[in-house]
Amino acid sequence: MVQPLQSKSDSSPSGQPVSGRAWRMLALATVGFAVNFWAWALLSPLGPRFKDSLGLSSFEQSLLVAVPVVVGSLGRIPVGALTDRFGGRVMFPLVSAATIVPVLYLGLAGHSSLAALLVGGFFLGIGGTAFAVGVPLVNAWFPPERRGLAIGVFGAGMGGTAISALTTVKLVDATSMSTPFLITAAVLAVYAVAAALLLRDAPGRTVPTEPLARRLAATARLPITWQASALYAVAFGGYVAFSVYLPTYLKTGYGLTQADAANRMAGFVLLAVAMRPIGGWLSDRLGPVRVLAGSLGVVVAGALAQSFTPVLAPVGTVAFLAMAAALGAGSGATFALVALRTPGDQVGSVTGVVGAAGGLGGFLPPLVMGSLYGAYGTYAAGLALLAIVAAAALAYTLTGVRSAGRGGDRAPRNGRGQRQHGAHTTV
């Protein structure tokens, strides 16, 4: 039986201690997630500028900001499985260093045509795979009753998109197109070196020995893989969709300037980021199913209200901020559910699939919104569709997901009848 980590620095509710080193690894992983997500989101704030300078259609602009999302999402599946095998200590520096290449390409040469931007955006998706590295790393460092909070804190690294929203356009206006890309590449390089020197995997981490294909097949057989994927596609997918498309929506639908739209998108992102650890913390206490149900209910109400295109102040602003809070909390609750119901040596693989579903959930809405606006001149149908999808996810949460965990949310049992929780096993 793997013994839990021992330390005097902190104690979980059940008495299992959490080491100070675990909190340091969490902090370092969260910074890495934020830096990689900053890079991953560099094209989104510049979408309206590229539309004007390159004469792009609404669909082409949507495709430009969506390509990094889908590549980063699908890439999480192999990266999560590789993290199970090699650990975050190897994978975090590797992913961060690899992301430098497309960032430099886009900043120095890849922004003169749609084709060049799509090539750069494709490889920029590497930065989005960092999520599948951090979750199994953090999961192994913390006891089960702290994982909702810990993974929620790590998930707050998605605030890297806010850094991009707040700085990219301003840096381009003040200097040149290459400046934000060069700065981001430098930060990625510093983090890659720091992670290689300081990041460590948890002692007693469960390392799978089966081939990659067999492990992915085993992951596909776990019910939690598909339950969490469906929910994360709505919760995190909705967040990603708004974070990449909200500037375009506000500029086109409400006539805001590019800078004002980017600032408002940053506010949306920051609130969602702040709510993600709160969603994890609430899941530790109330259970992730309840938190997910409440979050999805708020998304349904907010999307319905916004589908009528109300005045931006105050109704539209309140609707968007309510959805931001709910999507952030729902994202945190989804991975609290993953941490509870997934065997320790499959957390990375499950995270990869679920993370891919979340990213893909963010890939389609911008394309749908752009196409619907091009056809009808309004975003109402797209927001009404979001409300319908969120309502379906709410119904599934209250039926299929809740019944699967009836008797309490818990991790699967191993062959000896013991519950498994990542790197910890409790009788």
CSV table of C-alpha atoms in Angstrom, one decimal:
chain,number,residue,atom,x,y,z
A,1,MET,CA,0.0,0.0,0.0
A,2,VAL,CA,1.4,3.4,-1.0
A,3,GLN,CA,1.7,5.6,2.1
A,4,PRO,CA,0.5,9.3,1.9
A,5,LEU,CA,3.0,12.1,2.1
A,6,GLN,CA,4.0,13.1,5.6
A,7,SER,CA,4.6,16.7,6.7
A,8,LYS,CA,3.8,18.9,9.6
A,9,SER,CA,3.1,22.0,7.5
A,10,ASP,CA,-0.6,21.5,6.8
A,11,SER,CA,-3.4,19.0,7.4
A,12,SER,CA,-6.4,18.0,5.3
A,13,PRO,CA,-9.9,17.6,6.8
A,14,SER,CA,-9.4,13.9,7.4
A,15,GLY,CA,-6.0,14.4,9.0
A,16,GLN,CA,-3.8,13.4,6.0
A,17,PRO,CA,-1.0,16.0,5.9
A,18,VAL,CA,-0.1,18.1,2.9
A,19,SER,CA,3.6,19.0,2.6
A,20,GLY,CA,4.9,22.4,1.9
A,21,ARG,CA,6.7,21.0,-1.1
A,22,ALA,CA,3.3,19.9,-2.5
A,23,TRP,CA,2.1,23.5,-2.4
A,24,ARG,CA,5.4,24.7,-4.1
A,25,MET,CA,4.9,22.2,-6.9
A,26,LEU,CA,1.3,23.4,-7.3
A,27,ALA,CA,2.5,27.0,-7.5
A,28,LEU,CA,5.1,26.1,-10.1
A,29,ALA,CA,2.7,24.0,-12.2
A,30,THR,CA,0.1,26.8,-12.1
A,31,VAL,CA,2.6,29.4,-13.3
A,32,GLY,CA,3.6,27.0,-16.2
A,33,PHE,CA,-0.1,26.5,-17.1
A,34,ALA,CA,-0.6,30.3,-17.2
A,35,VAL,CA,2.5,31.0,-19.3
A,36,ASN,CA,1.6,28.3,-21.9
A,37,PHE,CA,-2.0,29.5,-22.0
A,38,TRP,CA,-0.8,33.0,-22.5
A,39,ALA,CA,1.0,31.8,-25.6
A,40,TRP,CA,-1.9,29.7,-26.7
A,41,ALA,CA,-4.3,32.7,-26.7
A,42,LEU,CA,-2.1,35.2,-28.5
A,43,LEU,CA,-4.1,35.2,-31.8
A,44,SER,CA,-7.5,35.8,-30.2
A,45,PRO,CA,-7.2,39.5,-29.3
A,46,LEU,CA,-5.7,40.2,-32.7
A,47,GLY,CA,-8.5,38.5,-34.6
A,48,PRO,CA,-10.4,41.8,-35.5
A,49,ARG,CA,-7.1,43.4,-36.6
A,50,PHE,CA,-6.3,40.5,-38.9
A,51,LYS,CA,-9.8,40.6,-40.2
A,52,ASP,CA,-9.4,44.2,-41.3
A,53,SER,CA,-5.8,44.1,-42.5
A,54,LEU,CA,-6.2,40.8,-44.5
A,55,GLY,CA,-9.8,41.2,-45.5
A,56,LEU,CA,-11.0,38.1,-43.8
A,57,SER,CA,-14.6,36.9,-43.7
A,58,SER,CA,-16.3,36.2,-40.3
A,59,PHE,CA,-15.8,32.5,-40.8
A,60,GLU,CA,-12.1,32.9,-41.7
A,61,GLN,CA,-11.6,35.1,-38.6
A,62,SER,CA,-13.4,32.5,-36.5
A,63,LEU,CA,-11.2,29.7,-38.0
A,64,LEU,CA,-8.1,31.6,-37.3
A,65,VAL,CA,-8.7,31.9,-33.5
A,66,ALA,CA,-10.2,28.3,-33.4
A,67,VAL,CA,-7.3,26.4,-34.9
A,68,PRO,CA,-4.9,26.6,-31.9
A,69,VAL,CA,-7.9,25.6,-29.7
A,70,VAL,CA,-8.6,22.3,-31.6
A,71,VAL,CA,-4.9,21.4,-32.0
A,72,GLY,CA,-4.2,22.1,-28.3
A,73,SER,CA,-7.3,20.1,-27.4
A,74,LEU,CA,-6.6,17.0,-29.4
A,75,GLY,CA,-2.9,17.1,-28.4
A,76,ARG,CA,-3.9,16.7,-24.8
A,77,ILE,CA,-4.8,13.1,-25.4
A,78,PRO,CA,-1.2,11.8,-26.2
A,79,VAL,CA,0.4,14.4,-23.9
A,80,GLY,CA,-1.7,13.3,-20.9
A,81,ALA,CA,-0.8,9.6,-21.6
A,82,LEU,CA,2.9,10.6,-21.9
A,83,THR,CA,2.7,12.5,-18.6
A,84,ASP,CA,1.4,9.3,-16.9
A,85,ARG,CA,4.5,7.6,-18.2
A,86,PHE,CA,7.3,10.2,-17.9
A,87,GLY,CA,5.9,12.6,-15.3
A,88,GLY,CA,5.3,16.3,-15.3
A,89,ARG,CA,9.0,17.0,-14.5
A,90,VAL,CA,9.9,15.9,-18.0
A,91,MET,CA,6.8,17.0,-19.9
A,92,PHE,CA,6.3,20.6,-18.6
A,93,PRO,CA,9.7,21.9,-19.7
A,94,LEU,CA,9.3,20.0,-23.0
A,95,VAL,CA,5.9,21.4,-23.8
A,96,SER,CA,7.0,24.9,-22.8
A,97,ALA,CA,10.1,24.8,-24.9
A,98,ALA,CA,8.3,23.4,-28.0
A,99,THR,CA,5.7,26.3,-27.8
A,100,ILE,CA,8.5,28.8,-28.2
A,101,VAL,CA,8.9,27.9,-31.9
A,102,PRO,CA,5.4,28.8,-33.2
A,103,VAL,CA,5.4,31.9,-31.0
A,104,LEU,CA,8.6,33.2,-32.6
A,105,TYR,CA,7.4,32.2,-36.1
A,106,LEU,CA,4.1,34.1,-35.7
A,107,GLY,CA,5.8,37.2,-34.3
A,108,LEU,CA,8.6,37.4,-36.9
A,109,ALA,CA,7.2,36.1,-40.1
A,110,GLY,CA,3.9,34.3,-39.8
A,111,HIS,CA,1.3,37.2,-39.7
A,112,SER,CA,1.3,38.4,-43.3
A,113,SER,CA,-1.3,36.0,-44.7
A,114,LEU,CA,-4.2,33.8,-43.6
A,115,ALA,CA,-2.3,30.7,-44.6
A,116,ALA,CA,0.8,31.7,-42.6
A,117,LEU,CA,-1.3,32.5,-39.6
A,118,LEU,CA,-3.1,29.1,-39.8
A,119,VAL,CA,0.2,27.3,-39.9
A,120,GLY,CA,1.5,29.2,-36.9
A,121,GLY,CA,-1.8,28.7,-35.1
A,122,PHE,CA,-1.7,25.0,-35.7
A,123,PHE,CA,1.6,24.6,-33.9
A,124,LEU,CA,0.7,27.2,-31.3
A,125,GLY,CA,-1.8,24.6,-30.1
A,126,ILE,CA,1.1,22.9,-28.4
A,127,GLY,CA,0.8,25.4,-25.6
A,128,GLY,CA,-2.8,24.2,-24.9
A,129,THR,CA,-1.6,20.7,-24.1
A,130,ALA,CA,0.0,22.0,-20.8
A,131,PHE,CA,-3.2,21.4,-19.0
A,132,ALA,CA,-2.9,17.6,-19.5
A,133,VAL,CA,0.6,17.8,-17.9
A,134,GLY,CA,-0.4,19.7,-14.8
A,135,VAL,CA,-3.4,17.8,-13.6
A,136,PRO,CA,-1.8,14.4,-13.0
A,137,LEU,CA,1.3,16.2,-11.5
A,138,VAL,CA,-0.8,18.1,-9.0
A,139,ASN,CA,-3.2,15.2,-8.4
A,140,ALA,CA,-0.3,12.9,-7.2
A,141,TRP,CA,0.9,15.5,-4.7
A,142,PHE,CA,-2.4,15.9,-2.8
A,143,PRO,CA,-4.6,13.7,-0.7
A,144,PRO,CA,-8.1,13.0,-2.1
A,145,GLU,CA,-10.0,15.5,0.1
A,146,ARG,CA,-7.7,18.3,-1.0
A,147,ARG,CA,-7.7,17.6,-4.7
A,148,GLY,CA,-10.7,19.6,-5.7
A,149,LEU,CA,-9.1,22.7,-4.3
A,150,ALA,CA,-5.6,21.9,-5.6
A,151,ILE,CA,-6.7,21.1,-9.1
A,152,GLY,CA,-9.0,24.2,-9.0
A,153,VAL,CA,-6.0,26.4,-8.1
A,154,PHE,CA,-4.0,24.8,-10.9
A,155,GLY,CA,-6.9,25.4,-13.2
A,156,ALA,CA,-6.7,29.1,-12.4
A,157,GLY,CA,-3.7,29.1,-14.7
A,158,MET,CA,-6.2,29.4,-17.5
A,159,GLY,CA,-5.9,33.1,-16.6
A,160,GLY,CA,-3.0,33.2,-19.0
A,161,THR,CA,-5.6,34.0,-21.6
A,162,ALA,CA,-6.3,37.2,-19.6
A,163,ILE,CA,-2.7,38.2,-19.8
A,164,SER,CA,-2.9,37.9,-23.5
A,165,ALA,CA,-6.2,39.9,-23.7
A,166,LEU,CA,-4.9,42.7,-21.6
A,167,THR,CA,-1.4,43.1,-23.2
A,168,THR,CA,-1.4,41.9,-26.8
A,169,VAL,CA,-3.3,44.7,-28.5
A,170,LYS,CA,-1.7,47.4,-26.4
A,171,LEU,CA,1.8,46.1,-27.1
A,172,VAL,CA,1.1,46.0,-30.8
A,173,ASP,CA,-0.3,49.5,-30.8
A,174,ALA,CA,2.6,50.9,-28.8
A,175,THR,CA,5.4,49.1,-30.6
A,176,SER,CA,5.0,46.5,-33.4
A,177,MET,CA,3.3,43.2,-34.2
A,178,SER,CA,6.3,41.1,-33.1
A,179,THR,CA,6.6,42.6,-29.6
A,180,PRO,CA,4.0,40.5,-27.7
A,181,PHE,CA,5.2,37.3,-29.4
A,182,LEU,CA,8.9,38.0,-28.5
A,183,ILE,CA,8.0,38.8,-24.9
A,184,THR,CA,5.9,35.6,-24.6
A,185,ALA,CA,8.7,33.5,-26.1
A,186,ALA,CA,11.2,34.9,-23.6
A,187,VAL,CA,8.9,34.1,-20.7
A,188,LEU,CA,8.3,30.6,-22.0
A,189,ALA,CA,12.1,30.1,-22.2
A,190,VAL,CA,12.6,31.2,-18.6
A,191,TYR,CA,9.9,29.0,-17.4
A,192,ALA,CA,11.1,25.9,-19.3
A,193,VAL,CA,14.5,26.3,-17.6
A,194,ALA,CA,13.0,26.9,-14.2
A,195,ALA,CA,10.7,23.9,-14.5
A,196,ALA,CA,13.6,21.7,-15.6
A,197,LEU,CA,15.6,22.7,-12.5
A,198,LEU,CA,12.8,22.9,-9.8
A,199,LEU,CA,9.8,20.8,-10.8
A,200,ARG,CA,9.5,17.4,-9.2
A,201,ASP,CA,7.0,14.5,-9.4
A,202,ALA,CA,5.4,13.2,-6.2
A,203,PRO,CA,7.2,10.5,-4.3
A,204,GLY,CA,5.4,7.2,-4.9
A,205,ARG,CA,3.8,8.3,-8.1
A,206,THR,CA,2.1,5.4,-9.9
A,207,VAL,CA,3.9,4.8,-13.2
A,208,PRO,CA,2.1,2.7,-15.8
A,209,THR,CA,4.1,0.1,-17.6
A,210,GLU,CA,1.6,-0.9,-20.4
A,211,PRO,CA,2.0,0.4,-23.9
A,212,LEU,CA,0.4,3.8,-24.8
A,213,ALA,CA,-2.3,2.3,-27.1
A,214,ARG,CA,-3.4,-0.2,-24.4
A,215,ARG,CA,-3.5,2.5,-21.8
A,216,LEU,CA,-5.6,4.7,-24.0
A,217,ALA,CA,-8.0,1.8,-24.7
A,218,ALA,CA,-8.3,1.2,-20.9
A,219,THR,CA,-9.1,4.9,-20.5
A,220,ALA,CA,-11.8,4.7,-23.0
A,221,ARG,CA,-13.5,2.0,-21.0
A,222,LEU,CA,-13.8,4.1,-17.9
A,223,PRO,CA,-17.2,5.7,-17.4
A,224,ILE,CA,-15.7,8.8,-15.8
A,225,THR,CA,-13.8,9.5,-19.0
A,226,TRP,CA,-17.0,10.1,-21.0
A,227,GLN,CA,-19.1,11.6,-18.2
A,228,ALA,CA,-16.5,14.2,-17.4
A,229,SER,CA,-15.8,14.8,-21.2
A,230,ALA,CA,-19.4,15.7,-21.8
A,231,LEU,CA,-19.6,18.1,-18.9
A,232,TYR,CA,-16.2,19.7,-19.6
A,233,ALA,CA,-17.1,20.2,-23.2
A,234,VAL,CA,-19.8,22.5,-22.0
A,235,ALA,CA,-18.1,24.1,-18.9
A,236,PHE,CA,-14.6,24.7,-20.1
A,237,GLY,CA,-15.7,24.7,-23.8
A,238,GLY,CA,-18.0,27.6,-23.0
A,239,TYR,CA,-15.2,29.4,-21.3
A,240,VAL,CA,-12.8,28.9,-24.2
A,241,ALA,CA,-15.4,29.9,-26.8
A,242,PHE,CA,-16.1,33.2,-25.0
A,243,SER,CA,-12.4,33.9,-24.3
A,244,VAL,CA,-11.6,33.6,-28.0
A,245,TYR,CA,-14.8,35.0,-29.5
A,246,LEU,CA,-16.0,37.6,-27.0
A,247,PRO,CA,-13.9,40.5,-28.5
A,248,THR,CA,-15.4,39.8,-31.9
A,249,TYR,CA,-18.9,39.5,-30.5
A,250,LEU,CA,-18.7,42.8,-28.5
A,251,LYS,CA,-17.1,44.7,-31.4
A,252,THR,CA,-19.6,43.4,-34.0
A,253,GLY,CA,-22.7,43.2,-31.8
A,254,TYR,CA,-22.3,46.2,-29.7
A,255,GLY,CA,-19.9,48.4,-31.7
A,256,LEU,CA,-17.2,48.5,-29.0
A,257,THR,CA,-13.7,49.4,-29.9
A,258,GLN,CA,-11.1,46.6,-30.2
A,259,ALA,CA,-9.4,47.7,-27.0
A,260,ASP,CA,-12.6,48.1,-25.0
A,261,ALA,CA,-13.8,44.6,-26.2
A,262,ALA,CA,-10.5,43.1,-25.2
A,263,ASN,CA,-10.6,44.6,-21.8
A,264,ARG,CA,-14.2,43.3,-21.2
A,265,MET,CA,-13.1,39.9,-22.3
A,266,ALA,CA,-10.2,40.0,-19.8
A,267,GLY,CA,-12.8,40.8,-17.1
A,268,PHE,CA,-14.8,37.7,-18.2
A,269,VAL,CA,-11.7,35.6,-18.1
A,270,LEU,CA,-10.5,36.8,-14.7
A,271,LEU,CA,-13.8,36.1,-13.0
A,272,ALA,CA,-13.9,32.6,-14.5
A,273,VAL,CA,-10.3,32.0,-13.4
A,274,ALA,CA,-11.1,33.2,-9.8
A,275,MET,CA,-14.2,30.9,-9.7
A,276,ARG,CA,-12.3,27.7,-10.8
A,277,PRO,CA,-10.6,27.1,-7.5
A,278,ILE,CA,-13.8,28.1,-5.6
A,279,GLY,CA,-15.6,25.4,-7.7
A,280,GLY,CA,-13.0,22.9,-6.6
A,281,TRP,CA,-13.2,24.0,-3.0
A,282,LEU,CA,-17.0,23.7,-3.0
A,283,SER,CA,-16.7,20.3,-4.6
A,284,ASP,CA,-14.5,19.1,-1.7
A,285,ARG,CA,-17.3,20.1,0.7
A,286,LEU,CA,-20.6,19.7,-1.2
A,287,GLY,CA,-19.7,17.2,-3.9
A,288,PRO,CA,-18.9,18.0,-7.5
A,289,VAL,CA,-22.3,16.9,-8.8
A,290,ARG,CA,-24.1,19.6,-6.8
A,291,VAL,CA,-21.6,22.3,-7.9
A,292,LEU,CA,-21.9,21.2,-11.5
A,293,ALA,CA,-25.7,21.3,-11.4
A,294,GLY,CA,-25.8,24.8,-9.9
A,295,SER,CA,-23.2,26.1,-12.4
A,296,LEU,CA,-25.0,24.7,-15.4
A,297,GLY,CA,-28.3,26.2,-14.2
A,298,VAL,CA,-26.7,29.6,-14.1
A,299,VAL,CA,-25.3,29.2,-17.7
A,300,VAL,CA,-28.8,28.3,-19.0
A,301,ALA,CA,-30.3,31.4,-17.5
A,302,GLY,CA,-27.4,33.7,-18.6
A,303,ALA,CA,-27.4,32.4,-22.2
A,304,LEU,CA,-31.2,32.8,-22.5
A,305,ALA,CA,-31.0,36.3,-21.2
A,306,GLN,CA,-28.2,37.3,-23.6
A,307,SER,CA,-29.9,35.6,-26.6
A,308,PHE,CA,-32.3,38.6,-26.6
A,309,THR,CA,-29.3,41.0,-27.1
A,310,PRO,CA,-30.2,43.2,-24.1
A,311,VAL,CA,-28.4,46.5,-23.5
A,312,LEU,CA,-24.9,45.9,-22.5
A,313,ALA,CA,-25.2,47.8,-19.2
A,314,PRO,CA,-26.3,46.4,-17.0
A,315,VAL,CA,-28.2,43.4,-18.3
A,316,GLY,CA,-25.7,42.1,-20.8
A,317,THR,CA,-22.8,42.6,-18.5
A,318,VAL,CA,-24.5,40.8,-15.6
A,319,ALA,CA,-25.4,37.9,-17.9
A,320,PHE,CA,-21.9,37.5,-19.2
A,321,LEU,CA,-20.3,37.8,-15.7
A,322,ALA,CA,-22.8,35.3,-14.3
A,323,MET,CA,-21.9,32.9,-17.1
A,324,ALA,CA,-18.2,33.5,-16.5
A,325,ALA,CA,-18.5,32.6,-12.8
A,326,ALA,CA,-20.6,29.5,-13.5
A,327,LEU,CA,-18.3,28.2,-16.3
A,328,GLY,CA,-15.2,28.7,-14.0
A,329,ALA,CA,-16.8,26.9,-11.1
A,330,GLY,CA,-18.2,24.2,-13.3
A,331,SER,CA,-14.7,23.6,-14.8
A,332,GLY,CA,-13.2,23.2,-11.3
A,333,ALA,CA,-16.0,20.8,-10.3
A,334,THR,CA,-15.5,18.6,-13.3
A,335,PHE,CA,-11.9,17.9,-12.4
A,336,ALA,CA,-12.8,17.4,-8.8
A,337,LEU,CA,-15.0,14.6,-10.2
A,338,VAL,CA,-12.2,13.2,-12.2
A,339,ALA,CA,-9.9,13.2,-9.2
A,340,LEU,CA,-12.4,11.3,-7.2
A,341,ARG,CA,-13.4,8.6,-9.7
A,342,THR,CA,-10.2,7.9,-11.7
A,343,PRO,CA,-7.5,5.4,-10.8
A,344,GLY,CA,-4.2,7.0,-10.0
A,345,ASP,CA,-2.2,5.6,-12.9
A,346,GLN,CA,-4.8,6.8,-15.4
A,347,VAL,CA,-5.3,10.4,-14.3
A,348,GLY,CA,-3.1,11.8,-17.1
A,349,SER,CA,-4.8,9.7,-19.8
A,350,VAL,CA,-8.3,10.6,-18.5
A,351,THR,CA,-7.3,14.3,-18.2
A,352,GLY,CA,-6.0,14.2,-21.8
A,353,VAL,CA,-9.3,13.0,-23.1
A,354,VAL,CA,-11.5,15.2,-20.9
A,355,GLY,CA,-9.3,18.2,-21.7
A,356,ALA,CA,-9.6,17.5,-25.4
A,357,ALA,CA,-13.3,17.4,-25.0
A,358,GLY,CA,-13.2,20.8,-23.3
A,359,GLY,CA,-11.1,22.4,-25.9
A,360,LEU,CA,-13.1,20.9,-28.8
A,361,GLY,CA,-16.2,22.3,-27.0
A,362,GLY,CA,-14.6,25.7,-27.4
A,363,PHE,CA,-13.6,25.1,-31.0
A,364,LEU,CA,-17.1,24.7,-32.5
A,365,PRO,CA,-19.0,27.7,-30.9
A,366,PRO,CA,-16.9,30.4,-32.5
A,367,LEU,CA,-17.4,28.8,-36.0
A,368,VAL,CA,-21.1,28.4,-35.3
A,369,MET,CA,-21.4,32.0,-34.1
A,370,GLY,CA,-19.5,33.4,-37.0
A,371,SER,CA,-21.5,31.4,-39.5
A,372,LEU,CA,-24.9,32.3,-37.9
A,373,TYR,CA,-24.0,36.0,-37.8
A,374,GLY,CA,-22.9,35.9,-41.4
A,375,ALA,CA,-26.2,34.3,-42.4
A,376,TYR,CA,-28.7,36.2,-40.2
A,377,GLY,CA,-26.8,39.3,-38.9
A,378,THR,CA,-27.5,38.3,-35.2
A,379,TYR,CA,-26.0,36.2,-32.5
A,380,ALA,CA,-29.3,35.3,-30.9
A,381,ALA,CA,-29.5,31.8,-32.4
A,382,GLY,CA,-26.0,30.9,-31.2
A,383,LEU,CA,-26.7,32.0,-27.6
A,384,ALA,CA,-30.1,30.2,-27.6
A,385,LEU,CA,-28.2,27.0,-28.8
A,386,LEU,CA,-25.8,27.4,-25.9
A,387,ALA,CA,-28.7,27.5,-23.5
A,388,ILE,CA,-30.1,24.3,-25.0
A,389,VAL,CA,-26.8,22.5,-24.7
A,390,ALA,CA,-26.3,23.7,-21.1
A,391,ALA,CA,-29.8,22.5,-20.2
A,392,ALA,CA,-29.0,19.1,-21.7
A,393,ALA,CA,-25.8,18.9,-19.7
A,394,LEU,CA,-27.7,19.9,-16.5
A,395,ALA,CA,-30.2,17.1,-17.1
A,396,TYR,CA,-27.4,14.6,-17.7
A,397,THR,CA,-25.7,15.7,-14.5
A,398,LEU,CA,-28.8,15.2,-12.4
A,399,THR,CA,-29.5,11.8,-13.9
A,400,GLY,CA,-26.6,9.8,-15.5
A,401,VAL,CA,-23.7,11.4,-13.6
A,402,ARG,CA,-25.4,11.5,-10.2
A,403,SER,CA,-26.7,7.9,-10.5
A,404,ALA,CA,-23.2,6.7,-11.5
A,405,GLY,CA,-21.9,8.1,-8.2
A,406,ARG,CA,-24.8,7.2,-6.0
A,407,GLY,CA,-23.7,6.5,-2.5
A,408,GLY,CA,-21.2,9.3,-2.7
A,409,ASP,CA,-18.6,10.5,-5.1
A,410,ARG,CA,-15.6,8.2,-4.8
A,411,ALA,CA,-12.7,6.8,-6.6
A,412,PRO,CA,-12.8,3.4,-8.2
A,413,ARG,CA,-11.7,0.4,-6.1
A,414,ASN,CA,-8.7,-1.7,-6.9
A,415,GLY,CA,-8.5,-5.4,-7.0
A,416,ARG,CA,-8.1,-5.7,-3.2
A,417,GLY,CA,-11.3,-3.7,-2.5
A,418,GLN,CA,-9.4,-0.6,-1.6
A,419,ARG,CA,-10.3,2.8,-2.9
A,420,GLN,CA,-7.6,4.3,-5.1
A,421,HIS,CA,-6.9,8.1,-5.1
A,422,GLY,CA,-4.1,8.8,-7.4
A,423,ALA,CA,-0.8,8.2,-5.7
A,424,HIS,CA,-2.6,7.5,-2.4
A,425,THR,CA,-4.4,4.3,-1.5
A,426,THR,CA,-6.8,4.3,1.5
A,427,VAL,CA,-8.4,1.2,3.0
